[in-house]
Amino acid sequence: MSSWIVVAALACYSPLSGQIFRPPLPPAPSAQAAPRPAAPPKIERTDPPPPGIVLVRGIHQQREGEKYRLRQNAELETAEYLLQADEIDYDQETGIAEARGAVRFVNFQSGERLWADRADYNLNDKSGTFYKVRGSIAGKIDPRPGILTSGNPFLFRGEWAEQDGKRYTLHKGTITNCEGINPWWTLTAPVIDIIPNERALAYKSFMRLRRIPLLYAPVFYKDLSTHPRRSGFLTPNFGNSNRRGLMFGMGYFWAINRSYDVTYRPQYFTQRGLAQTVDFRGKPTDTSDFNAYIYGVNDKGLLQEDGSRLKQGGYIVAVQGKAQLGAGFYARGVFNYLSNFAFRQAFTESFNEAVFSEVNSTINVSRDWSTFHLNAVMSRLDNFQSAAAGDTILIRKLPQLEFDSRDREINQHGLPVWVSWGSSAGLVRRDQPLFQTRQFVERFDVEPRVMTALRWKEFHLVPAFSIRETHYGSSFRTKDEMTGGEQVTGDNLNRFSREFSAELVMPSLVRIFNAPRWLGSKVKHSIEPRASFRAVSGVDHFQRTIRFDEMELLSNTSEADVSVVNRLWAKAPDGQVRDFLSWEVRQRRFFDPMFGGALAAGQRNVLLSSASLTAYAFIDQPRNYSPVISTMRVTPRPAFGVEWRNDYDPLRGKMTNSSLTADARLDRYFFSVGHSRVSCVPLGSTAVYRPDMCSSQSDTKVLAPASNQLRGMIGLGQENKRGWNAGFMAVYDFAASSMQYANTQITYNTDCCAFSGQYRLFHFGTRNENQFRVALVIANIGSFGTLRRQERLF
């Protein structure tokens, strides 16, 4: 562990909690050679004496046999050490040196430096005592997110210090890494035991902030090695919440061995119950690793006005891993499980996680060679429709085997021809409140594809043709076949589709202009037109197909796309060229407005023809054209970008969807703003907004639920920038007329530590909570407080 490990804490003066900052696991054991430890920070010098030789210097020297009396600028220098003082009495036979007055000691091997009033040192066994001592030891910089870094060494002082080989024992000592006579923080203890580049121990220690006691612990431990691995208790934490009550917690880190460790953190909420966290990491081999995280709350329930309790307990499991399996095979996996959505909304500390209703798990075993890709996949998708129990859509693939090939040229003479294919075979399942399939539904799919390319001058035509056969072991019943409300039948369904596509790439129109001074020396403008055509036939039973993924969105269609891209490139006086502006306008024409019978009028339709064009649904009735899709990106300067995406629907006569984002950083200043708006469009209506329908109808009566949200973030500072840093982030919902989330953070960074305070507001669903969190970050050590690194703005 790179943070301080507290064996036991007896008192705490403020509601602080120790945060866990664990370094990556060290490389797994290798049968060939053990890894070499990192070299200590040596002090370089010129012309050192040979090993075993002691150089004796002094303005006034007196020798009596093996004894030396050195006065004024006295020095003893070996290959490892340098001892300087006003006066030194040295016995060459015993190796004992007595130094008095302005004593200075340097260890060239491990880098520490000491100053003392006097010292008794034995050069033979490398031991000694220093009185009224102060010194410095090189600190280990740990450049990880959330850890303040500093090049300052650790500074210490004490009544006396004993050295025995590499080990220093400081009595009545103080240690810090702050500069100046009045350091921001200090750690004082009767005994501080230090082995440079290995570890530091402080017994019966007090951590003080500007001389104010902050934390007491019988034993403080700090690992100074390259790969810190030490079991121990973590700093306890205390806090308060209006929804959870008083919070008490602690933790234990168990370094099982150099390849595995476990962290266990229990926390008790007086109003809600016991929360527990387990984090298990491992690196079994050089090419494999995993991380398993479990968090759960045994909730007593949120007290309601009528005296009842609303229980929102549950747990989450998150596992990530990867491994090289040999013979070119590799495995990647992400497993996530959420017991219920109400638990996530009540106990998560992230706004994005709280409002995200999907839980995905995917495990892949794959191999790539030549143009081929072989993949075995197991996946599970839980889509929570609401916080109500059972209101979930489950889609599972267990397992599915995929064998694909990207474009492979088979004719290099005359007309070029490329061949590719995609194929899959697997067992799938879908479970939701309205219907369920059986546990394992077989699905087979194969699609060979052939493509060529024609060129005339600067015109390129790329036609392609594919056939696709898909087999399902289950299907929906038609309305005439439906009996007793049963929707799913075990009858097989076969789909044989044919697809032809052609893309025409036309020559770009380019012109170069003189640029205004603020833009550069030259501006290049290009207009890039494109057109494509796509026709699909053979999908005759679209309404009977059970949807498991995008494969089932395929429908009969005959459509053409037209797009135009305008680009501006700016050339700076130094010759650097950057993409200043790009604007793409695209629309799709449908020659079959019923999509071969797949369209169901009066309801929201999601087809491959619409989903591949825009993320927003727009088909609820027969139509011959899509909305006009516009995407504009502007980069006025390297650290400033704006993007605007919008859909203009000619059928409704207005812009139906819009998404705008802007991000910029200028020195220490940064800001990010985003606005997203989805119009309320009643099903079957050509009006964009009708108050009589949008204000009273449910989401099933509109093409898309209305949404109008603004998010923004503005700040000053950087994680390791000295001085004041501040940031503000918020999400405002105009439809609900409420601030759903707000986060304000103020941080002050010194040369050795940082102080952070953060206020957060949660206001969505059933959660209305205010939080105030603080943290003290010690450079190169860790963080203490209730503000965790993943919750910070910077």
PDB file of C-alpha atoms in Angstrom, residues 115-235:
ATOM      1  CA  TRP A 115      22.931  17.529   9.987  1.00  0.00           C
ATOM      2  CA  ALA A 116      23.624  17.389  13.730  1.00  0.00           C
ATOM      3  CA  ASP A 117      25.323  19.181  16.608  1.00  0.00           C
ATOM      4  CA  ARG A 118      27.526  16.187  17.274  1.00  0.00           C
ATOM      5  CA  ALA A 119      27.796  12.551  16.245  1.00  0.00           C
ATOM      6  CA  ASP A 120      29.488   9.307  17.260  1.00  0.00           C
ATOM      7  CA  TYR A 121      29.992   7.110  14.205  1.00  0.00           C
ATOM      8  CA  ASN A 122      31.668   3.766  13.501  1.00  0.00           C
ATOM      9  CA  LEU A 123      32.853   3.563   9.915  1.00  0.00           C
ATOM     10  CA  ASN A 124      33.628  -0.165  10.216  1.00  0.00           C
ATOM     11  CA  ASP A 125      30.136  -1.467  11.112  1.00  0.00           C
ATOM     12  CA  LYS A 126      28.283   1.553   9.619  1.00  0.00           C
ATOM     13  CA  SER A 127      26.505   2.557  12.793  1.00  0.00           C
ATOM     14  CA  GLY A 128      26.337   5.659  14.911  1.00  0.00           C
ATOM     15  CA  THR A 129      24.369   8.220  16.864  1.00  0.00           C
ATOM     16  CA  PHE A 130      23.522  11.784  15.833  1.00  0.00           C
ATOM     17  CA  TYR A 131      22.414  14.396  18.395  1.00  0.00           C
ATOM     18  CA  LYS A 132      20.072  17.350  17.728  1.00  0.00           C
ATOM     19  CA  VAL A 133      19.651  15.909  14.287  1.00  0.00           C
ATOM     20  CA  ARG A 134      17.783  16.950  11.172  1.00  0.00           C
ATOM     21  CA  GLY A 135      17.911  15.445   7.710  1.00  0.00           C
ATOM     22  CA  SER A 136      16.248  14.511   4.454  1.00  0.00           C
ATOM     23  CA  ILE A 137      15.341  11.306   2.640  1.00  0.00           C
ATOM     24  CA  ALA A 138      14.330  11.201  -1.011  1.00  0.00           C
ATOM     25  CA  GLY A 139      10.584  10.745  -1.418  1.00  0.00           C
ATOM     26  CA  LYS A 140       8.996   8.251  -3.807  1.00  0.00           C
ATOM     27  CA  ILE A 141       6.898  10.097  -6.399  1.00  0.00           C
ATOM     28  CA  ASP A 142       3.713   8.173  -7.182  1.00  0.00           C
ATOM     29  CA  PRO A 143       2.115   9.818 -10.263  1.00  0.00           C
ATOM     30  CA  ARG A 144      -1.420   8.376 -10.053  1.00  0.00           C
ATOM     31  CA  PRO A 145      -4.810  10.081 -10.341  1.00  0.00           C
ATOM     32  CA  GLY A 146      -5.930  11.500  -7.022  1.00  0.00           C
ATOM     33  CA  ILE A 147      -2.407  11.548  -5.542  1.00  0.00           C
ATOM     34  CA  LEU A 148      -0.772  14.960  -5.202  1.00  0.00           C
ATOM     35  CA  THR A 149       2.848  14.712  -6.310  1.00  0.00           C
ATOM     36  CA  SER A 150       5.844  16.719  -5.153  1.00  0.00           C
ATOM     37  CA  GLY A 151       9.578  16.577  -5.705  1.00  0.00           C
ATOM     38  CA  ASN A 152      10.222  17.550  -2.067  1.00  0.00           C
ATOM     39  CA  PRO A 153      12.164  15.030   0.019  1.00  0.00           C
ATOM     40  CA  PHE A 154      10.948  13.845   3.407  1.00  0.00           C
ATOM     41  CA  LEU A 155      12.419  16.142   6.073  1.00  0.00           C
ATOM     42  CA  PHE A 156      12.902  14.980   9.645  1.00  0.00           C
ATOM     43  CA  ARG A 157      14.317  16.257  12.910  1.00  0.00           C
ATOM     44  CA  GLY A 158      14.717  14.825  16.411  1.00  0.00           C
ATOM     45  CA  GLU A 159      16.541  14.860  19.711  1.00  0.00           C
ATOM     46  CA  TRP A 160      18.829  12.101  18.503  1.00  0.00           C
ATOM     47  CA  ALA A 161      18.969   9.439  15.806  1.00  0.00           C
ATOM     48  CA  GLU A 162      20.630   6.044  15.721  1.00  0.00           C
ATOM     49  CA  GLN A 163      21.912   4.414  12.566  1.00  0.00           C
ATOM     50  CA  ASP A 164      22.486   0.689  12.252  1.00  0.00           C
ATOM     51  CA  GLY A 165      23.384  -0.198   8.693  1.00  0.00           C
ATOM     52  CA  LYS A 166      20.469   0.920   6.505  1.00  0.00           C
ATOM     53  CA  ARG A 167      18.165   1.524   9.474  1.00  0.00           C
ATOM     54  CA  TYR A 168      17.623   4.877  11.189  1.00  0.00           C
ATOM     55  CA  THR A 169      15.794   5.230  14.498  1.00  0.00           C
ATOM     56  CA  LEU A 170      14.675   8.782  15.248  1.00  0.00           C
ATOM     57  CA  HIS A 171      13.824   9.645  18.870  1.00  0.00           C
ATOM     58  CA  LYS A 172      11.340  12.401  19.767  1.00  0.00           C
ATOM     59  CA  GLY A 173      11.136  13.063  16.079  1.00  0.00           C
ATOM     60  CA  THR A 174       9.093  14.946  13.522  1.00  0.00           C
ATOM     61  CA  ILE A 175       8.737  14.170   9.819  1.00  0.00           C
ATOM     62  CA  THR A 176       7.181  16.129   6.941  1.00  0.00           C
ATOM     63  CA  ASN A 177       7.712  16.856   3.257  1.00  0.00           C
ATOM     64  CA  CYS A 178       6.797  20.550   3.520  1.00  0.00           C
ATOM     65  CA  GLU A 179       9.374  23.260   3.132  1.00  0.00           C
ATOM     66  CA  GLY A 180       9.833  26.205   5.517  1.00  0.00           C
ATOM     67  CA  ILE A 181      10.106  26.605   9.262  1.00  0.00           C
ATOM     68  CA  ASN A 182       6.337  26.287   9.762  1.00  0.00           C
ATOM     69  CA  PRO A 183       5.300  23.239   7.704  1.00  0.00           C
ATOM     70  CA  TRP A 184       1.654  22.623   6.807  1.00  0.00           C
ATOM     71  CA  TRP A 185       1.650  19.108   8.244  1.00  0.00           C
ATOM     72  CA  THR A 186       3.898  17.124  10.522  1.00  0.00           C
ATOM     73  CA  LEU A 187       3.973  13.640  11.977  1.00  0.00           C
ATOM     74  CA  THR A 188       5.454  13.539  15.473  1.00  0.00           C
ATOM     75  CA  ALA A 189       6.257  10.434  17.496  1.00  0.00           C
ATOM     76  CA  PRO A 190       8.519   9.317  20.341  1.00  0.00           C
ATOM     77  CA  VAL A 191      10.103   6.807  17.962  1.00  0.00           C
ATOM     78  CA  ILE A 192      10.235   6.845  14.151  1.00  0.00           C
ATOM     79  CA  ASP A 193      11.899   3.838  12.499  1.00  0.00           C
ATOM     80  CA  ILE A 194      13.062   4.403   8.898  1.00  0.00           C
ATOM     81  CA  ILE A 195      14.752   2.158   6.342  1.00  0.00           C
ATOM     82  CA  PRO A 196      15.264   4.299   3.222  1.00  0.00           C
ATOM     83  CA  ASN A 197      13.671   2.880   0.052  1.00  0.00           C
ATOM     84  CA  GLU A 198      11.929   0.193   2.115  1.00  0.00           C
ATOM     85  CA  ARG A 199       9.576   1.467   4.842  1.00  0.00           C
ATOM     86  CA  ALA A 200       8.902   3.940   7.672  1.00  0.00           C
ATOM     87  CA  LEU A 201       7.240   3.255  11.039  1.00  0.00           C
ATOM     88  CA  ALA A 202       5.998   5.789  13.580  1.00  0.00           C
ATOM     89  CA  TYR A 203       4.937   4.689  17.060  1.00  0.00           C
ATOM     90  CA  LYS A 204       2.344   6.534  19.190  1.00  0.00           C
ATOM     91  CA  SER A 205       2.212   9.170  16.520  1.00  0.00           C
ATOM     92  CA  PHE A 206       0.218  12.372  16.061  1.00  0.00           C
ATOM     93  CA  MET A 207      -0.473  13.906  12.682  1.00  0.00           C
ATOM     94  CA  ARG A 208      -0.761  17.677  13.038  1.00  0.00           C
ATOM     95  CA  LEU A 209      -2.015  20.323  10.681  1.00  0.00           C
ATOM     96  CA  ARG A 210      -0.360  23.663  11.478  1.00  0.00           C
ATOM     97  CA  ARG A 211       0.395  22.257  14.967  1.00  0.00           C
ATOM     98  CA  ILE A 212      -3.273  21.291  15.476  1.00  0.00           C
ATOM     99  CA  PRO A 213      -3.633  17.552  16.326  1.00  0.00           C
ATOM    100  CA  LEU A 214      -5.593  15.840  13.588  1.00  0.00           C
ATOM    101  CA  LEU A 215      -5.100  12.103  13.995  1.00  0.00           C
ATOM    102  CA  TYR A 216      -3.556   9.723  16.533  1.00  0.00           C
ATOM    103  CA  ALA A 217      -2.517   6.130  15.959  1.00  0.00           C
ATOM    104  CA  PRO A 218      -0.315   3.765  17.956  1.00  0.00           C
ATOM    105  CA  VAL A 219       1.458   2.678  14.765  1.00  0.00           C
ATOM    106  CA  PHE A 220       1.694   4.410  11.376  1.00  0.00           C
ATOM    107  CA  TYR A 221       3.249   2.487   8.499  1.00  0.00           C
ATOM    108  CA  LYS A 222       4.464   3.841   5.152  1.00  0.00           C
ATOM    109  CA  ASP A 223       5.918   1.561   2.491  1.00  0.00           C
ATOM    110  CA  LEU A 224       8.768   3.242   0.585  1.00  0.00           C
ATOM    111  CA  SER A 225       9.561   0.339  -1.753  1.00  0.00           C
ATOM    112  CA  THR A 226       9.000   0.262  -5.503  1.00  0.00           C
ATOM    113  CA  HIS A 227       6.086  -2.187  -5.229  1.00  0.00           C
ATOM    114  CA  PRO A 228       4.447  -1.439  -1.859  1.00  0.00           C
ATOM    115  CA  ARG A 229       2.905  -4.641  -0.533  1.00  0.00           C
ATOM    116  CA  ARG A 230       2.002  -4.680   3.146  1.00  0.00           C
ATOM    117  CA  SER A 231      -1.036  -5.965   5.008  1.00  0.00           C
ATOM    118  CA  GLY A 232      -2.632  -3.748   7.607  1.00  0.00           C
ATOM    119  CA  PHE A 233      -5.628  -1.809   8.862  1.00  0.00           C
ATOM    120  CA  LEU A 234      -6.732   1.284   6.972  1.00  0.00           C
ATOM    121  CA  THR A 235      -7.507   4.661   8.460  1.00  0.00           C
TER     122      THR A 235
END
